[in-house]
Structures are given as C-alpha cells and as structure tokens.
mmCIF file of C-alpha atoms in Angstrom:
data_model
loop_
_atom_site.group_PDB
_atom_site.id
_atom_site.type_symbol
_atom_site.label_atom_id
_atom_site.label_comp_id
_atom_site.label_asym_id
_atom_site.label_seq_id
_atom_site.Cartn_x
_atom_site.Cartn_y
_atom_site.Cartn_z
ATOM 1 C CA MET S 1285 41.209 -6.941 136.590
ATOM 2 C CA VAL S 1286 37.508 -7.389 136.049
ATOM 3 C CA SER S 1287 35.169 -9.543 138.151
ATOM 4 C CA VAL S 1288 31.441 -9.897 136.448
ATOM 5 C CA GLY S 1289 28.463 -12.259 137.024
ATOM 6 C CA ALA S 1290 26.406 -12.900 133.910
ATOM 7 C CA SER S 1291 23.708 -15.298 132.543
ATOM 8 C CA ALA S 1292 24.757 -18.120 130.221
ATOM 9 C CA ASP S 1293 24.077 -15.571 127.424
ATOM 10 C CA GLY S 1294 26.537 -13.403 128.720
ATOM 11 C CA LYS S 1295 23.980 -10.127 129.845
ATOM 12 C CA VAL S 1296 25.112 -8.747 133.157
ATOM 13 C CA ALA S 1297 21.501 -6.910 133.673
ATOM 14 C CA LEU S 1298 17.890 -7.630 132.947
ATOM 15 C CA THR S 1299 17.432 -4.823 130.879
ATOM 16 C CA ARG S 1300 19.163 -1.536 130.115
ATOM 17 C CA ASN S 1301 17.315 0.629 132.597
ATOM 18 C CA ALA S 1302 16.932 -1.659 135.383
ATOM 19 C CA LEU S 1303 19.711 -1.348 137.989
ATOM 20 C CA LEU S 1304 20.594 -4.164 139.840
ATOM 21 C CA MET S 1305 20.806 -2.862 143.027
ATOM 22 C CA HIS S 1306 17.092 -1.699 142.916
ATOM 23 C CA GLN S 1307 14.209 -3.995 143.414
ATOM 24 C CA PRO S 1308 12.505 -5.849 142.065
ATOM 25 C CA SER S 1309 15.698 -6.559 139.848
ATOM 26 C CA THR S 1310 17.750 -7.641 142.715
ATOM 27 C CA ALA S 1311 15.544 -10.440 143.784
ATOM 28 C CA LEU S 1312 15.316 -11.587 140.187
ATOM 29 C CA TRP S 1313 18.823 -11.339 139.491
ATOM 30 C CA GLU S 1314 19.662 -13.612 142.540
ATOM 31 C CA SER S 1315 16.762 -16.182 141.816
ATOM 32 C CA MET S 1316 19.044 -17.047 138.651
ATOM 33 C CA THR S 1317 21.512 -18.731 140.924
ATOM 34 C CA PRO S 1318 20.414 -21.871 142.887
ATOM 35 C CA SER S 1319 21.508 -22.634 146.064
ATOM 36 C CA ALA S 1320 24.205 -25.403 146.359
ATOM 37 C CA PRO S 1321 25.998 -27.009 148.918
ATOM 38 C CA ASP S 1322 29.292 -26.309 147.013
ATOM 39 C CA SER S 1323 28.364 -22.930 145.375
ATOM 40 C CA VAL S 1324 31.202 -21.426 143.724
ATOM 41 C CA ALA S 1325 30.778 -18.072 144.838
ATOM 42 C CA ILE S 1326 33.694 -16.299 146.281
ATOM 43 C CA ASP S 1327 34.499 -12.740 147.356
ATOM 44 C CA VAL S 1328 36.967 -11.799 144.405
ATOM 45 C CA GLY S 1329 37.664 -8.506 145.958
ATOM 46 C CA GLU S 1330 38.964 -9.931 148.776
ATOM 47 C CA LEU S 1331 40.703 -12.836 146.690
ATOM 48 C CA VAL S 1332 42.584 -10.183 144.950
ATOM 49 C CA ARG S 1333 43.417 -8.211 147.754
ATOM 50 C CA GLN S 1334 45.146 -11.057 149.591
ATOM 51 C CA GLN S 1335 47.099 -11.973 146.424
ATOM 52 C CA TYR S 1336 47.807 -8.595 144.611
ATOM 53 C CA GLY S 1337 47.394 -6.098 147.654
ATOM 54 C CA CYS S 1338 44.220 -4.791 145.642
ATOM 55 C CA ASN S 1339 42.667 -1.733 147.234
ATOM 56 C CA ALA S 1340 40.589 -0.263 144.298
ATOM 57 C CA ILE S 1341 37.198 -1.342 143.409
ATOM 58 C CA LEU S 1342 36.102 0.345 139.834
ATOM 59 C CA GLU S 1343 32.656 1.472 139.007
ATOM 60 C CA GLY S 1344 30.535 3.527 136.377
ATOM 61 C CA SER S 1345 28.056 5.977 136.759
ATOM 62 C CA GLY S 1346 25.498 3.722 135.189
ATOM 63 C CA SER S 1347 26.043 1.042 137.726
ATOM 64 C CA LEU S 1348 24.665 3.587 140.281
ATOM 65 C CA VAL S 1349 22.508 6.072 138.216
ATOM 66 C CA ALA S 1350 19.969 4.677 135.678
ATOM 67 C CA GLU S 1351 20.566 6.515 132.370
ATOM 68 C CA ASP S 1352 16.834 7.985 132.343
ATOM 69 C CA GLU S 1353 16.877 9.052 136.163
ATOM 70 C CA ILE S 1354 17.152 12.981 137.048
ATOM 71 C CA PRO S 1355 20.084 13.723 139.617
ATOM 72 C CA ASP S 1356 19.097 15.936 142.197
ATOM 73 C CA GLU S 1357 20.165 19.717 140.942
ATOM 74 C CA LEU S 1358 23.266 20.955 142.360
ATOM 75 C CA PRO S 1359 23.982 24.657 143.621
ATOM 76 C CA ALA S 1360 25.412 26.693 140.834
ATOM 77 C CA TYR S 1361 29.338 27.455 141.247
ATOM 78 C CA ASP S 1362 29.713 31.211 141.151
ATOM 79 C CA GLY S 1363 33.866 30.928 141.442
ATOM 80 C CA ASP S 1364 36.864 30.399 139.089
ATOM 81 C CA PRO S 1365 36.427 27.393 137.564
ATOM 82 C CA ALA S 1366 40.067 26.858 136.543
ATOM 83 C CA VAL S 1367 40.815 26.167 140.465
ATOM 84 C CA LEU S 1368 38.444 23.048 140.343
ATOM 85 C CA TYR S 1369 39.931 21.374 137.188
ATOM 86 C CA CYS S 1370 43.102 19.802 139.168
ATOM 87 C CA HIS S 1371 43.109 16.688 141.259
ATOM 88 C CA PHE S 1372 41.345 17.059 144.533
ATOM 89 C CA LEU S 1373 42.811 15.075 147.377
ATOM 90 C CA PRO S 1374 42.482 16.242 150.766
ATOM 91 C CA ALA S 1375 44.779 15.203 153.105
ATOM 92 C CA GLU S 1376 42.275 14.185 155.857
ATOM 93 C CA VAL S 1377 40.937 11.557 153.598
ATOM 94 C CA VAL S 1378 44.144 10.259 151.704
ATOM 95 C CA GLY S 1379 46.025 9.936 155.077
ATOM 96 C CA GLN S 1380 43.495 7.544 156.462
ATOM 97 C CA PRO S 1381 45.593 3.940 157.525
ATOM 98 C CA SER S 1382 44.566 0.992 155.583
ATOM 99 C CA LEU S 1383 42.202 2.833 153.021
ATOM 100 C CA ARG S 1384 40.405 1.034 150.260
ATOM 101 C CA TRP S 1385 38.870 3.206 147.364
ATOM 102 C CA PHE S 1386 35.298 3.007 145.615
ATOM 103 C CA THR S 1387 36.387 4.673 142.414
ATOM 104 C CA VAL S 1388 33.589 5.883 139.953
ATOM 105 C CA VAL S 1389 33.798 6.785 136.485
ATOM 106 C CA ASP S 1390 31.173 10.105 136.135
ATOM 107 C CA SER S 1391 32.624 12.657 133.698
ATOM 108 C CA ARG S 1392 29.008 13.711 133.256
ATOM 109 C CA GLY S 1393 28.545 14.397 137.241
ATOM 110 C CA ARG S 1394 25.574 12.219 137.889
ATOM 111 C CA VAL S 1395 26.365 10.235 141.088
ATOM 112 C CA ARG S 1396 25.058 11.693 144.324
ATOM 113 C CA TRP S 1397 26.991 10.548 147.278
ATOM 114 C CA THR S 1398 24.732 9.987 150.259
ATOM 115 C CA GLU S 1399 26.453 7.188 151.707
ATOM 116 C CA LYS S 1400 30.062 6.606 153.284
ATOM 117 C CA HIS S 1401 31.693 3.512 154.514
ATOM 118 C CA GLU S 1402 34.216 2.957 157.636
ATOM 119 C CA GLY S 1403 37.589 1.787 155.786
ATOM 120 C CA TRP S 1404 36.642 2.927 151.846
ATOM 121 C CA GLY S 1405 37.322 6.150 150.451
ATOM 122 C CA ALA S 1406 35.143 7.508 147.617
ATOM 123 C CA LEU S 1407 37.252 8.551 144.311
ATOM 124 C CA VAL S 1408 35.753 10.143 141.259
ATOM 125 C CA LEU S 1409 37.362 10.086 138.099
ATOM 126 C CA VAL S 1410 36.460 12.992 136.057
ATOM 127 C CA ALA S 1411 37.210 15.088 132.640
ATOM 128 C CA ARG S 1412 37.784 18.762 131.666
ATOM 129 C CA SER S 1413 34.429 18.664 130.468
ATOM 130 C CA THR S 1414 32.896 17.458 134.036
ATOM 131 C CA PRO S 1415 30.243 20.595 135.153
ATOM 132 C CA ALA S 1416 32.112 22.844 137.655
ATOM 133 C CA ASP S 1417 28.897 22.553 140.005
ATOM 134 C CA TYR S 1418 29.705 19.112 140.268
ATOM 135 C CA LEU S 1419 33.373 19.318 141.290
ATOM 136 C CA SER S 1420 32.425 22.022 143.833
ATOM 137 C CA TYR S 1421 30.000 20.068 145.356
ATOM 138 C CA LEU S 1422 32.708 16.895 145.557
ATOM 139 C CA ARG S 1423 34.953 19.523 147.120
ATOM 140 C CA ARG S 1424 32.242 20.206 149.424
ATOM 141 C CA GLU S 1425 31.495 16.960 150.370
ATOM 142 C CA ARG S 1426 35.410 16.089 150.719
ATOM 143 C CA ILE S 1427 35.292 13.295 148.160
ATOM 144 C CA CYS S 1428 38.326 12.849 146.180
ATOM 145 C CA TYR S 1429 38.614 12.971 142.647
ATOM 146 C CA LEU S 1430 41.115 12.717 139.594
ATOM 147 C CA VAL S 1431 40.857 14.942 136.568
ATOM 148 C CA ALA S 1432 42.257 12.436 133.407
ATOM 149 C CA GLY S 1433 41.068 13.408 129.994
ATOM 150 C CA GLU S 1434 38.790 16.140 128.094
ATOM 151 C CA GLU S 1435 35.415 15.318 126.800
ATOM 152 C CA ARG S 1436 34.936 11.994 128.768
ATOM 153 C CA VAL S 1437 37.658 10.351 131.108
ATOM 154 C CA ASP S 1438 40.526 8.940 129.361
ATOM 155 C CA LEU S 1439 41.247 5.554 131.379
ATOM 156 C CA GLN S 1440 44.695 5.100 130.805
ATOM 157 C CA ARG S 1441 45.695 8.422 132.154
ATOM 158 C CA ALA S 1442 43.376 7.871 134.993
ATOM 159 C CA LEU S 1443 44.462 4.502 136.256
ATOM 160 C CA ALA S 1444 47.854 6.231 135.988
ATOM 161 C CA ALA S 1445 47.131 8.820 138.192
ATOM 162 C CA MET S 1446 45.546 6.657 140.664
ATOM 163 C CA GLY S 1447 48.962 4.990 140.991
ATOM 164 C CA SER S 1448 51.294 8.033 140.906
ATOM 165 C CA GLU S 1449 48.869 10.112 142.906
ATOM 166 C CA LEU S 1450 47.415 7.303 145.500
ATOM 167 C CA GLY S 1451 49.993 4.475 145.264
ATOM 168 C CA ILE S 1452 47.242 2.303 144.142
ATOM 169 C CA SER S 1453 48.867 -0.943 141.867
ATOM 170 C CA CYS S 1454 45.704 -2.858 141.368
ATOM 171 C CA VAL S 1455 42.111 -2.102 140.221
ATOM 172 C CA LEU S 1456 39.194 -4.403 140.308
ATOM 173 C CA SER S 1457 36.494 -3.099 137.890
ATOM 174 C CA THR S 1458 32.847 -4.543 139.070
ATOM 175 C CA ALA S 1459 31.531 -2.582 136.524
ATOM 176 C CA GLY S 1460 28.952 -3.105 133.694
ATOM 177 C CA GLY S 1461 29.588 -3.744 129.945
ATOM 178 C CA GLY S 1462 30.120 -0.289 128.745
ATOM 179 C CA LEU S 1463 32.928 0.557 131.414
ATOM 180 C CA ASN S 1464 34.441 -3.228 130.936
ATOM 181 C CA GLY S 1465 34.249 -2.929 127.209
ATOM 182 C CA ALA S 1466 36.135 0.535 127.082
ATOM 183 C CA LEU S 1467 38.752 -1.096 129.969
ATOM 184 C CA LEU S 1468 39.107 -3.582 127.180
ATOM 185 C CA ARG S 1469 39.545 -1.423 124.145
ATOM 186 C CA ALA S 1470 42.136 0.576 126.049
ATOM 187 C CA GLY S 1471 44.073 -2.816 126.944
ATOM 188 C CA LEU S 1472 43.650 -2.142 130.591
ATOM 189 C CA ILE S 1473 42.575 -5.683 131.924
ATOM 190 C CA ASP S 1474 44.831 -8.407 132.469
ATOM 191 C CA GLU S 1475 42.900 -11.299 134.447
ATOM 192 C CA LEU S 1476 38.678 -11.827 134.040
ATOM 193 C CA HIS S 1477 36.800 -13.243 137.185
ATOM 194 C CA LEU S 1478 33.247 -14.511 135.357
ATOM 195 C CA THR S 1479 30.623 -16.629 137.180
ATOM 196 C CA VAL S 1480 28.070 -17.783 134.837
ATOM 197 C CA ALA S 1481 24.690 -18.367 136.042
ATOM 198 C CA PRO S 1482 22.473 -21.193 134.783
ATOM 199 C CA ALA S 1483 19.931 -18.712 133.407
ATOM 200 C CA LEU S 1484 19.057 -16.833 130.147
ATOM 201 C CA VAL S 1485 18.023 -13.323 129.813
ATOM 202 C CA GLY S 1486 18.346 -12.397 126.207
ATOM 203 C CA GLY S 1487 16.960 -8.944 125.045
ATOM 204 C CA LEU S 1488 18.306 -6.854 122.012
ATOM 205 C CA GLY S 1489 20.221 -4.163 123.875
ATOM 206 C CA THR S 1490 20.386 -5.677 127.150
ATOM 207 C CA PRO S 1491 23.942 -5.192 128.668
ATOM 208 C CA SER S 1492 26.380 -7.659 128.121
ATOM 209 C CA ILE S 1493 29.963 -8.577 129.758
ATOM 210 C CA MET S 1494 31.925 -6.808 127.337
ATOM 211 C CA ASP S 1495 29.886 -3.547 125.341
ATOM 212 C CA GLY S 1496 31.331 -0.567 124.063
ATOM 213 C CA SER S 1497 32.825 -0.232 120.483
ATOM 214 C CA PRO S 1498 33.010 -3.154 117.996
ATOM 215 C CA LEU S 1499 35.979 -4.412 116.682
ATOM 216 C CA GLY S 1500 37.281 -2.988 113.386
ATOM 217 C CA VAL S 1501 37.338 -5.271 110.256
ATOM 218 C CA GLY S 1502 40.087 -7.315 110.235
ATOM 219 C CA GLU S 1503 40.921 -6.390 114.110
ATOM 220 C CA ALA S 1504 41.229 -9.937 116.207
ATOM 221 C CA PRO S 1505 39.535 -10.603 119.591
ATOM 222 C CA THR S 1506 41.251 -10.752 122.525
ATOM 223 C CA ARG S 1507 42.630 -13.605 123.753
ATOM 224 C CA LEU S 1508 42.383 -15.286 127.124
ATOM 225 C CA GLN S 1509 44.037 -18.211 128.813
ATOM 226 C CA LEU S 1510 41.839 -20.324 130.962
ATOM 227 C CA LEU S 1511 43.557 -20.396 134.562
ATOM 228 C CA SER S 1512 40.702 -22.293 136.240
ATOM 229 C CA VAL S 1513 37.068 -23.660 135.671
ATOM 230 C CA HIS S 1514 34.921 -24.679 139.047
ATOM 231 C CA SER S 1515 31.463 -25.802 139.029
ATOM 232 C CA ASP S 1516 28.703 -26.463 141.264
ATOM 233 C CA ALA S 1517 25.880 -28.671 141.859
ATOM 234 C CA GLY S 1518 23.360 -25.866 141.104
ATOM 235 C CA GLY S 1519 24.637 -25.181 137.503
ATOM 236 C CA SER S 1520 26.767 -22.027 138.417
ATOM 237 C CA VAL S 1521 30.439 -21.896 136.702
ATOM 238 C CA ARG S 1522 33.382 -19.635 138.033
ATOM 239 C CA LEU S 1523 35.820 -19.149 135.443
ATOM 240 C CA HIS S 1524 39.211 -17.236 135.760
ATOM 241 C CA TYR S 1525 41.003 -16.073 132.691
ATOM 242 C CA ALA S 1526 44.464 -14.392 132.059
ATOM 243 C CA VAL S 1527 44.473 -11.863 128.937
ATOM 244 C CA LEU S 1528 46.859 -13.040 126.576
ATOM 245 C CA ARG S 1529 49.384 -10.178 125.496
ATOM 246 C CA ALA S 1530 51.022 -10.777 122.272
ATOM 247 C CA GLU S 1531 54.581 -10.955 121.817
ATOM 248 C CA ASN S 1532 56.126 -10.233 118.473
ATOM 249 C CA GLY S 1533 52.843 -10.471 117.044
ATOM 250 C CA ARG S 1534 51.883 -13.851 118.413
ATOM 251 C CA PRO S 1535 50.474 -14.671 121.678
ATOM 252 C CA PRO S 1536 52.214 -17.204 124.281
ATOM 253 C CA GLU S 1537 51.028 -20.655 124.518
ATOM 254 C CA PRO S 1538 48.650 -20.992 127.523
ATOM 255 C CA PRO S 1539 49.376 -23.871 129.833
ATOM 256 C CA GLY S 1540 46.615 -26.199 130.654
ATOM 257 C CA PRO S 1541 44.037 -24.809 133.090
ATOM 258 C CA GLU S 1542 43.136 -26.046 136.566
ATOM 259 C CA ILE S 1543 39.507 -27.742 136.004
ATOM 260 C CA THR S 1544 36.988 -28.652 138.824
ATOM 261 C CA ARG S 1545 34.079 -30.683 138.126
ATOM 262 C CA MET S 1546 31.318 -31.737 140.854
#
C-alpha cells in the first residue's frame, strides 16, 4: 500500500532536486497545510501496523539523496565479488524481536547509512548491477540487503523475497512518484492513503504522486474504489482508496464510501 501527501495538483515535492527533508523545503512544504483543530492528519504507518501487522516502510533512494548529490566515495572492494551478490541477513540483526524494517530501493548504491533507530532495521533492495564496493560497505556496517533483479531492482521479486526471507507480509510505501509509479505498473499497490494540502505547486517535471512510465496506447488507467473521505477546517482532505482488481476483465462494483465533511 502507498501513503503520500500531495498538493492539490498532485505534486509531492517543490522541485525535482529539492529534498523535502532539507531546509528550506521542509518548512515550505509544512506551510502548505494550515493548522486546524479538526486536522485530518493521521499516522498511517501506525494505522496499518495495527490493522494489518505492517512492519516495513518502503522508500526510494531519491527521497534520501538528491539526484545531483555526489555520495562519499567508498573503499574499493578487492575480494571475490561473487560472494557479495546473495542476500545478506546477519542473524544478530534479523533475530531482534519486534523489528520493523526501513527499506530503501537503491540499485545504484547511493545511500550512506549514518543513523540508526531503536526498533528499526535498515534493509536495502539491490540488483546484480549494484557496485561491489557498495555491497561490501553494507556488509561492514551490518546492514541487511536483498538481491533482486539484474540492471535494476525487480520489485516483484524483491517484495517476494521480503516475505520469504523475513516474513514481511505488508509493506507501506512512503516514497516519491518514481518508485510509486513503478509499484503501480508492477501491480503491487493494494491501497492508497492520500492527504491533499490546499496549495498548488505546479512546474513541468516536478514529481507527482505517480510518475514513471506512461500508459501504452489503449491501456486503461488503474481504477480505484473510494473507501473514505475526511476534510478539515484548514482545507486539507484525506482520501483512502482500494485498488480494484479486474475479474474476468471487469472490475467489481465498488460500495459507497464513508464520507465525513466538516
């Protein structure tokens, strides 16, 4: 499932290269949502953890490292690279009780892991094209990784490996438009939690809720079933959708949504 906050025109960032976790972008993004006593804001991560036992968050490397940022150089790996291109799941990490996973798709090996948080384990999804120097670095830092795909991460294989190797049955993507769009095209989204701020960003090429490859000619959009709508006095709207799965070529008829207007 996907949880994302966006402007009214569907943008999830202010510009392509301005990370929301860095100032002044953080403050500018937060200013788009006026405070309201009846705020629709909720902790979707905690909600899906309670409802579905969801214990993994998914992010793309672009949420952590700007495209034009040059990561610190890593020591060269001079061993046998063959030993690196298999899943790395050290027992002292995987065996921790009640562990939740902060998972990043990073086939290019761009993220440098400088922080650790109690109760969370870092998990990197890589491919066989990922530089050996980076995989060696992850092993030295005792950071788990799963190898899935050749030139880039195969998301279907990666999520399957998360289930078979770590028992993860529910993943919440809080990523940007590129990764969310890839999940959409791979048919890997079941639900969408969307919080819309009463503001417009605009800008050609500014990341949106779902980016990535366009639909083919004659290819139908993915239909959604509205489950609930909540609005607040500040003008924000929280929408909850289920993705409709086609049955015999025809999607099921959705029931009426739960609608709260304030």
